[in-house]
Amino acid sequence: MNRPILAAIVTQNLKDNLNIVKNITNQRFVWAVIKANAYGHSIKSAIDGFSQADGLALLDLQDVHALREMGWTKRILLLEGIFSAHEIPQVIEHECNLVVHQFLQLEWLEQYLSNLSSLEAENFKSKVEIWLKLNSGMNRLGFKSGEYGLAYNHLIHLGFKVHHLTHFANADEANIFPTVEDQWAIFEHTTQWMDGFKSAANSSAILNSPHVHADWVRPGIMLYGASPTGKHQDIAHLALKPGMILSSEIIAIQEITKGDTVGYGSRFVAKQNTRVGIVACGYADGYPRHAKEGTPVWVHLPSPTDHQSGVKVGLIGRVSMDMITIDLTTIPQASIGTKVELWGANNPIDDVAMFSDTVGYELMCAVTQRVPMKVL
Ligand SMILES: *Cc1c(COP(=O)(O)O)cnc(C)c1O
């Protein structure tokens, strides 16, 4: 028997979540965002789970290569474009859609084109469509509004097909500057005379701002069943389902009495007789080390009438490298070998993240290599 921790990826849930996006956006084109190894879910499961998406968006050419090897024939978008001119041949080979966010990238393209025969140049421009990125207030990547037209005209002059993209800083908050409205107005104004598709909405904007759905939406986190705000209640009405179920088992039990402590630093001090479950999952698996007392862990306790039933108990003591400790005092039925869910359908990842002052995004991306992954 191996160490019992497992990250199960539920392909059907990814499919269902994509369908929910399609429905709330009235069947807009969808870039399924699969950066960071599909938010920790693996590129392989992303291909299966998002087979109905119109394109996949990511950062790394290695992943692009893997996607094409695995048979993905639809669009692929490189969200940050090329990191050097050396990447251009692969961009052409794999027929990527390419973000251009600064003049340096434009120079690389122009330079590269100038060394091609006209036949090769036509091939390049027929295979690679450009998504020009506007910095509408995020101030991370993108052309400022005043430079955008110049970049656009330049790319059109070179003969590229050009589309438009921007990214919101505060799509999950109504009153923080710049608001979605501020950024959308700049995007609309800047691109109004230009041809091409427009794309702006991440998960938050998909959920909160239907008027900015534009031609292509770019959902990430919601496809994996977590909330862009970090609050599960904000997505509860949508019935999004978790892409990842992180589970393990109780591998030992300690009965302790009042005054006894648990784990490193003796953070937990028993106020009464306490039954402690030791679970095979620690920070070396990606479980957040900063998880506080009471972080929910779901314990599977099948009953004769409900085989899937269970209860949530709280984490006690510090998270170790390979183990966590949980309070089983209220559930004497739990024993060695009892299954627990660290996050998943019974224990939303957002709730776990909240207890570590982070968001589901970080937890799902942080599951480590040593955790076996099973794609269901
Ligand atoms: C990550 C990312 C997204 C997806 O964001 P979510 O909040 O996960 O929906 C969309 N667009 C760009 C440019 C991104 O980098």
Coordinates of C-alpha atoms and ligand atoms in Angstrom, one line a residue:
M1 CA 0.0 0.0 0.0
N2 CA 1.4 3.4 -1.0
R3 CA 1.1 6.5 1.0
P4 CA -2.6 7.2 0.7
I5 CA -2.6 10.8 -0.5
L6 CA -4.1 11.4 -3.9
A7 CA -5.1 14.3 -6.2
A8 CA -8.0 13.1 -8.3
I9 CA -8.9 15.2 -11.3
V10 CA -12.5 14.9 -12.3
T11 CA -12.6 15.5 -16.0
Q12 CA -16.4 15.5 -16.1
N13 CA -16.5 18.4 -13.6
L14 CA -14.1 20.4 -15.9
K15 CA -16.5 19.8 -18.8
D16 CA -19.6 20.7 -16.7
N17 CA -17.9 23.9 -15.6
L18 CA -17.0 24.9 -19.1
N19 CA -20.7 24.4 -20.0
I20 CA -21.7 26.7 -17.3
V21 CA -19.3 29.4 -18.7
K22 CA -20.8 28.8 -22.2
N23 CA -24.3 29.3 -20.8
I24 CA -23.7 32.4 -18.7
T25 CA -21.8 34.1 -21.6
N26 CA -24.4 33.2 -24.2
Q27 CA -22.1 30.9 -26.0
R28 CA -19.2 33.4 -26.4
F29 CA -15.9 32.0 -27.7
V30 CA -14.0 30.6 -24.8
W31 CA -10.3 30.6 -24.2
A32 CA -9.9 28.1 -21.4
V33 CA -7.0 29.3 -19.4
I34 CA -4.6 26.5 -18.6
K35 CA -1.5 28.2 -17.4
A36 CA 0.5 26.8 -14.5
N37 CA -0.2 23.2 -15.6
A38 CA -3.9 23.9 -15.8
Y39 CA -3.9 25.5 -12.4
G40 CA -2.3 22.3 -11.1
H41 CA -4.7 19.9 -12.8
S42 CA -2.3 18.8 -15.6
I43 CA -2.3 19.6 -19.3
K44 CA -3.6 16.1 -20.1
S45 CA -6.8 16.6 -18.1
A46 CA -7.2 20.1 -19.5
I47 CA -7.3 18.7 -23.1
D48 CA -10.0 16.2 -22.1
G49 CA -11.9 18.5 -19.8
F50 CA -11.9 21.5 -22.2
S51 CA -12.2 19.7 -25.5
Q52 CA -15.3 21.9 -26.2
A53 CA -13.4 25.2 -25.6
D54 CA -12.6 27.3 -28.7
G55 CA -9.0 27.6 -27.6
L56 CA -6.5 27.0 -24.8
A57 CA -4.5 29.9 -23.3
L58 CA -1.2 29.4 -21.5
L59 CA 2.4 30.7 -21.2
D60 CA 4.9 28.0 -22.0
L61 CA 6.0 26.7 -25.4
Q62 CA 6.7 23.3 -23.8
D63 CA 3.1 23.0 -22.9
V64 CA 2.1 24.1 -26.5
H65 CA 4.3 21.3 -27.8
A66 CA 2.6 18.8 -25.5
L67 CA -0.9 20.0 -26.5
R68 CA -0.1 19.6 -30.2
E69 CA 1.4 16.1 -29.5
M70 CA -1.7 15.1 -27.7
G71 CA -3.8 16.1 -30.7
W72 CA -5.2 19.6 -29.8
T73 CA -5.9 21.1 -33.2
K74 CA -7.9 24.2 -32.2
R75 CA -6.4 27.6 -31.2
I76 CA -3.7 28.1 -28.6
L77 CA -3.0 31.5 -27.2
L78 CA 0.4 32.5 -25.7
L79 CA -0.9 34.9 -23.0
E80 CA 2.4 36.7 -22.6
G81 CA 3.6 36.3 -26.2
I82 CA 7.2 35.4 -26.8
F83 CA 10.0 35.9 -24.3
S84 CA 12.6 36.0 -27.0
A85 CA 12.9 36.0 -30.8
H86 CA 14.2 32.4 -30.6
E87 CA 10.6 31.2 -29.9
I88 CA 9.2 32.4 -33.2
P89 CA 9.9 29.3 -35.2
Q90 CA 8.0 27.2 -32.7
V91 CA 5.2 29.7 -32.6
I92 CA 4.8 29.2 -36.3
E93 CA 5.2 25.5 -36.2
H94 CA 2.5 25.1 -33.7
E95 CA 0.3 27.8 -35.2
C96 CA -0.1 29.8 -32.0
N97 CA -2.2 32.9 -31.4
L98 CA 0.3 35.4 -30.0
V99 CA -0.1 38.2 -27.5
V100 CA 2.0 41.2 -28.3
H101 CA 2.3 43.5 -25.3
Q102 CA 5.3 45.7 -26.0
F103 CA 7.3 47.2 -28.8
L104 CA 10.2 44.9 -28.2
Q105 CA 8.1 41.9 -29.2
L106 CA 6.9 43.8 -32.3
E107 CA 10.5 44.5 -33.3
W108 CA 11.4 40.8 -32.9
L109 CA 8.5 39.9 -35.3
E110 CA 9.5 42.5 -37.8
Q111 CA 13.1 41.5 -37.7
Y112 CA 12.2 37.9 -38.1
L113 CA 9.9 38.6 -41.1
S114 CA 12.6 40.6 -42.8
N115 CA 14.8 37.5 -43.1
L116 CA 12.1 35.4 -44.6
S117 CA 11.3 34.8 -48.3
S118 CA 7.9 36.2 -49.2
L119 CA 6.5 32.7 -49.3
E120 CA 7.7 32.0 -45.8
A121 CA 6.5 35.4 -44.6
E122 CA 3.0 34.7 -46.0
N123 CA 3.1 31.3 -44.2
F124 CA 4.0 33.0 -40.9
K125 CA 1.2 35.6 -41.2
S126 CA -1.4 33.0 -42.2
K127 CA -0.7 30.8 -39.3
V128 CA 0.0 33.3 -36.4
E129 CA -2.7 35.7 -35.4
I130 CA -1.8 38.5 -33.0
W131 CA -3.7 39.6 -29.9
L132 CA -2.5 43.1 -29.1
K133 CA -2.6 43.8 -25.4
L134 CA -3.9 47.1 -24.0
N135 CA -2.7 48.2 -20.6
S136 CA -6.1 49.8 -19.6
G137 CA -5.0 50.3 -15.9
M138 CA -3.6 47.0 -14.6
N139 CA -0.1 48.4 -15.3
R140 CA 1.5 45.0 -15.7
L141 CA 1.6 44.0 -19.4
G142 CA 0.4 46.0 -22.4
F143 CA 0.6 49.1 -24.5
K144 CA -0.7 52.3 -23.1
S145 CA -3.8 53.6 -24.8
G146 CA -1.7 56.4 -26.6
E147 CA 0.7 53.9 -28.2
Y148 CA -1.8 51.2 -29.0
G149 CA -2.9 52.6 -32.3
L150 CA 0.7 52.8 -33.4
A151 CA 1.4 49.2 -32.6
Y152 CA -1.9 48.2 -34.3
N153 CA -1.1 50.0 -37.5
H154 CA 2.4 48.6 -37.5
L155 CA 1.1 45.0 -37.3
I156 CA -1.6 45.6 -39.9
H157 CA 1.0 47.1 -42.2
L158 CA 3.2 44.0 -41.7
G159 CA 0.2 42.0 -42.8
F160 CA -0.9 40.3 -39.6
K161 CA -4.4 39.6 -38.5
V162 CA -4.8 41.5 -35.2
H163 CA -7.2 41.1 -32.3
H164 CA -7.5 42.9 -29.0
L165 CA -7.1 42.0 -25.4
T166 CA -7.0 43.6 -22.0
H167 CA -7.1 42.4 -18.4
F168 CA -9.0 43.7 -15.4
A169 CA -7.4 44.5 -12.1
N170 CA -10.5 44.6 -10.0
A171 CA -13.3 42.6 -11.6
D172 CA -14.1 41.1 -8.3
E173 CA -14.6 44.4 -6.5
A174 CA -17.0 47.2 -7.5
N175 CA -15.4 50.2 -5.9
I176 CA -11.6 49.9 -6.3
F177 CA -9.9 52.0 -8.9
P178 CA -9.5 51.2 -11.7
T179 CA -12.9 49.6 -11.9
V180 CA -14.1 47.3 -14.7
E181 CA -16.0 50.3 -16.0
D182 CA -12.9 52.5 -16.1
Q183 CA -10.9 49.9 -17.9
W184 CA -13.6 48.8 -20.3
A185 CA -14.2 52.4 -21.4
I186 CA -10.5 52.8 -22.2
F187 CA -10.5 49.5 -24.1
E188 CA -13.6 50.4 -26.1
H189 CA -12.4 53.9 -26.9
T190 CA -9.0 52.8 -27.9
T191 CA -10.1 49.9 -30.2
Q192 CA -13.3 51.3 -31.6
W193 CA -12.0 51.9 -35.1
M194 CA -10.1 48.7 -35.3
D195 CA -11.0 45.3 -36.8
G196 CA -10.6 42.1 -34.9
F197 CA -12.0 40.1 -32.0
K198 CA -12.1 41.6 -28.5
S199 CA -11.3 39.8 -25.3
A200 CA -11.3 41.1 -21.7
A201 CA -13.2 39.0 -19.2
N202 CA -11.6 36.7 -16.7
S203 CA -13.7 34.6 -14.3
S204 CA -14.7 37.6 -12.1
A205 CA -15.8 39.7 -15.1
I206 CA -17.7 36.7 -16.5
L207 CA -19.6 36.4 -13.3
N208 CA -20.1 40.1 -12.5
S209 CA -20.0 42.1 -15.7
P210 CA -22.0 40.6 -18.6
H211 CA -21.5 43.8 -20.7
V212 CA -17.7 43.1 -21.0
H213 CA -18.0 39.5 -22.2
A214 CA -17.1 40.8 -25.7
D215 CA -16.1 38.2 -28.4
W216 CA -13.9 35.8 -26.4
V217 CA -14.0 35.3 -22.6
R218 CA -11.0 34.0 -20.7
P219 CA -12.1 31.9 -17.7
G220 CA -9.5 30.3 -15.5
I221 CA -10.3 29.7 -11.8
M222 CA -14.1 29.1 -12.3
L223 CA -13.4 26.2 -14.8
Y224 CA -11.6 24.5 -11.9
G225 CA -14.6 25.0 -9.6
A226 CA -13.2 27.7 -7.3
S227 CA -14.2 31.3 -6.7
P228 CA -12.3 34.2 -8.1
T229 CA -13.0 36.1 -4.9
G230 CA -11.8 33.4 -2.6
K231 CA -15.3 33.1 -1.1
H232 CA -17.1 30.0 -1.9
Q233 CA -20.5 31.6 -1.3
D234 CA -19.9 33.9 -4.3
I235 CA -20.0 30.9 -6.7
A236 CA -22.3 28.6 -4.7
H237 CA -25.4 29.5 -6.8
L238 CA -23.6 28.4 -10.0
A239 CA -23.0 24.8 -9.0
L240 CA -19.5 24.8 -10.3
K241 CA -17.8 21.5 -9.4
P242 CA -14.3 21.0 -8.1
G243 CA -11.7 19.9 -10.7
M244 CA -9.5 18.5 -8.1
I245 CA -10.2 16.3 -5.1
L246 CA -7.3 16.1 -2.7
S247 CA -7.7 13.2 -0.4
S248 CA -5.8 11.1 2.0
E249 CA -6.3 8.8 5.1
I250 CA -5.9 8.8 8.8
I251 CA -2.6 6.8 9.4
A252 CA -2.5 7.0 13.2
I253 CA -4.5 8.1 16.2
Q254 CA -3.4 9.6 19.5
E255 CA -5.6 9.9 22.6
I256 CA -4.3 12.8 24.6
T257 CA -5.5 14.4 27.9
K258 CA -5.9 17.9 29.2
G259 CA -2.7 19.9 28.9
D260 CA -1.0 17.7 26.3
T261 CA 0.2 19.4 23.2
V262 CA 0.4 18.4 19.6
G263 CA 3.1 18.8 17.0
Y264 CA 5.9 21.3 16.4
G265 CA 5.9 24.3 18.6
S266 CA 3.2 22.7 20.7
R267 CA 0.8 25.2 19.1
F268 CA -2.3 23.1 20.1
V269 CA -2.8 22.5 23.8
A270 CA -5.6 20.1 24.8
K271 CA -8.3 21.7 26.9
Q272 CA -9.9 18.3 27.5
N273 CA -9.4 14.6 26.5
T274 CA -8.9 14.8 22.8
R275 CA -8.7 12.2 20.0
V276 CA -6.1 13.3 17.4
G277 CA -6.1 11.9 13.9
I278 CA -2.8 12.0 12.0
V279 CA -3.3 12.4 8.3
A280 CA -0.8 11.7 5.5
C281 CA -0.6 15.2 4.0
G282 CA 1.7 18.0 4.7
Y283 CA 3.3 21.1 3.3
A284 CA 5.6 19.0 1.1
D285 CA 2.5 17.9 -0.7
G286 CA 1.3 21.5 -1.1
Y287 CA -0.9 21.8 1.9
P288 CA -0.5 25.3 3.2
R289 CA 1.8 25.4 6.2
H290 CA 0.2 28.5 7.4
A291 CA -3.2 26.8 7.9
K292 CA -4.7 27.9 11.1
E293 CA -6.4 26.0 13.9
G294 CA -9.8 24.9 12.7
T295 CA -9.0 24.6 9.0
P296 CA -11.8 22.3 7.7
V297 CA -10.9 18.7 6.9
W298 CA -13.7 16.4 5.8
V299 CA -13.8 12.9 7.3
H300 CA -15.5 10.2 5.3
L301 CA -18.0 8.3 7.6
P302 CA -20.2 6.1 5.5
S303 CA -23.6 5.2 7.1
P304 CA -25.8 2.3 6.0
T305 CA -28.2 4.8 4.3
D306 CA -25.6 7.2 2.9
H307 CA -22.3 5.7 1.7
Q308 CA -21.0 9.2 0.8
S309 CA -21.6 10.8 4.2
G310 CA -19.0 12.4 6.4
V311 CA -18.3 15.3 8.7
K312 CA -16.0 18.2 8.8
V313 CA -13.6 18.5 11.7
G314 CA -10.8 21.0 12.4
L315 CA -7.1 21.0 11.9
I316 CA -5.2 21.2 15.2
G317 CA -1.5 22.1 15.7
R318 CA 1.0 23.1 13.0
V319 CA 1.1 21.6 9.6
S320 CA 4.3 19.4 9.3
M321 CA 6.2 18.4 6.1
D322 CA 4.3 15.1 5.7
M323 CA 1.4 15.2 8.2
I324 CA -1.4 17.2 9.6
T325 CA -3.3 16.5 12.8
I326 CA -7.1 16.8 13.1
D327 CA -9.5 16.7 16.0
L328 CA -11.5 13.5 16.0
T329 CA -13.0 13.8 19.5
T330 CA -16.5 14.2 18.2
I331 CA -16.3 11.2 15.8
P332 CA -15.1 8.0 17.6
Q333 CA -16.0 6.0 14.5
A334 CA -13.1 7.5 12.6
S335 CA -10.2 5.1 12.7
I336 CA -6.9 4.3 11.0
G337 CA -7.6 4.0 7.3
T338 CA -10.6 6.3 7.4
K339 CA -10.5 8.5 4.3
V340 CA -10.4 12.3 4.5
E341 CA -10.9 15.0 1.9
L342 CA -8.4 18.0 2.2
W343 CA -10.4 19.8 -0.4
G344 CA -13.0 18.8 -3.0
A345 CA -16.7 18.4 -3.3
N346 CA -17.3 18.1 0.4
N347 CA -14.8 20.7 1.5
P348 CA -14.5 23.7 -0.9
I349 CA -10.9 24.6 -1.6
D350 CA -11.9 28.3 -1.0
D351 CA -12.8 27.5 2.6
V352 CA -9.5 25.8 3.2
A353 CA -7.6 28.7 1.5
M354 CA -9.4 31.2 3.7
F355 CA -7.9 29.6 6.8
S356 CA -4.4 30.3 5.3
D357 CA -5.2 33.8 4.2
T358 CA -4.9 32.8 0.5
V359 CA -7.1 31.8 -2.4
G360 CA -8.0 28.6 -4.1
Y361 CA -5.8 29.6 -7.0
E362 CA -2.6 29.2 -4.9
L363 CA -3.6 25.9 -3.3
M364 CA -4.4 24.1 -6.5
C365 CA -1.3 25.4 -8.2
A366 CA 0.9 24.3 -5.3
V367 CA 0.2 20.6 -5.1
T368 CA 3.6 19.1 -5.5
Q369 CA 5.1 16.4 -7.7
R370 CA 5.2 13.8 -5.1
V371 CA 1.4 13.7 -4.8
P372 CA 0.1 11.0 -7.2
M373 CA -2.5 12.3 -9.6
K374 CA -5.3 10.3 -11.0
V375 CA -7.3 11.6 -13.9
L376 CA -10.9 10.4 -13.6
Ligands
LIG1 C1 -4.9 34.0 -15.6 C2 -5.5 34.8 -16.6 C3 -6.9 34.7 -16.9 C4 -7.8 33.9 -16.0 O1 -8.1 34.5 -14.8 P1 -9.1 33.8 -13.7 O2 -9.2 34.8 -12.7 O3 -8.4 32.6 -13.3 O4 -10.4 33.6 -14.4 C5 -7.4 35.5 -17.9 N1 -6.6 36.3 -18.6 C6 -5.3 36.4 -18.4 C7 -4.5 37.3 -19.3 C8 -4.7 35.7 -17.4 O5 -3.4 35.8 -17.2

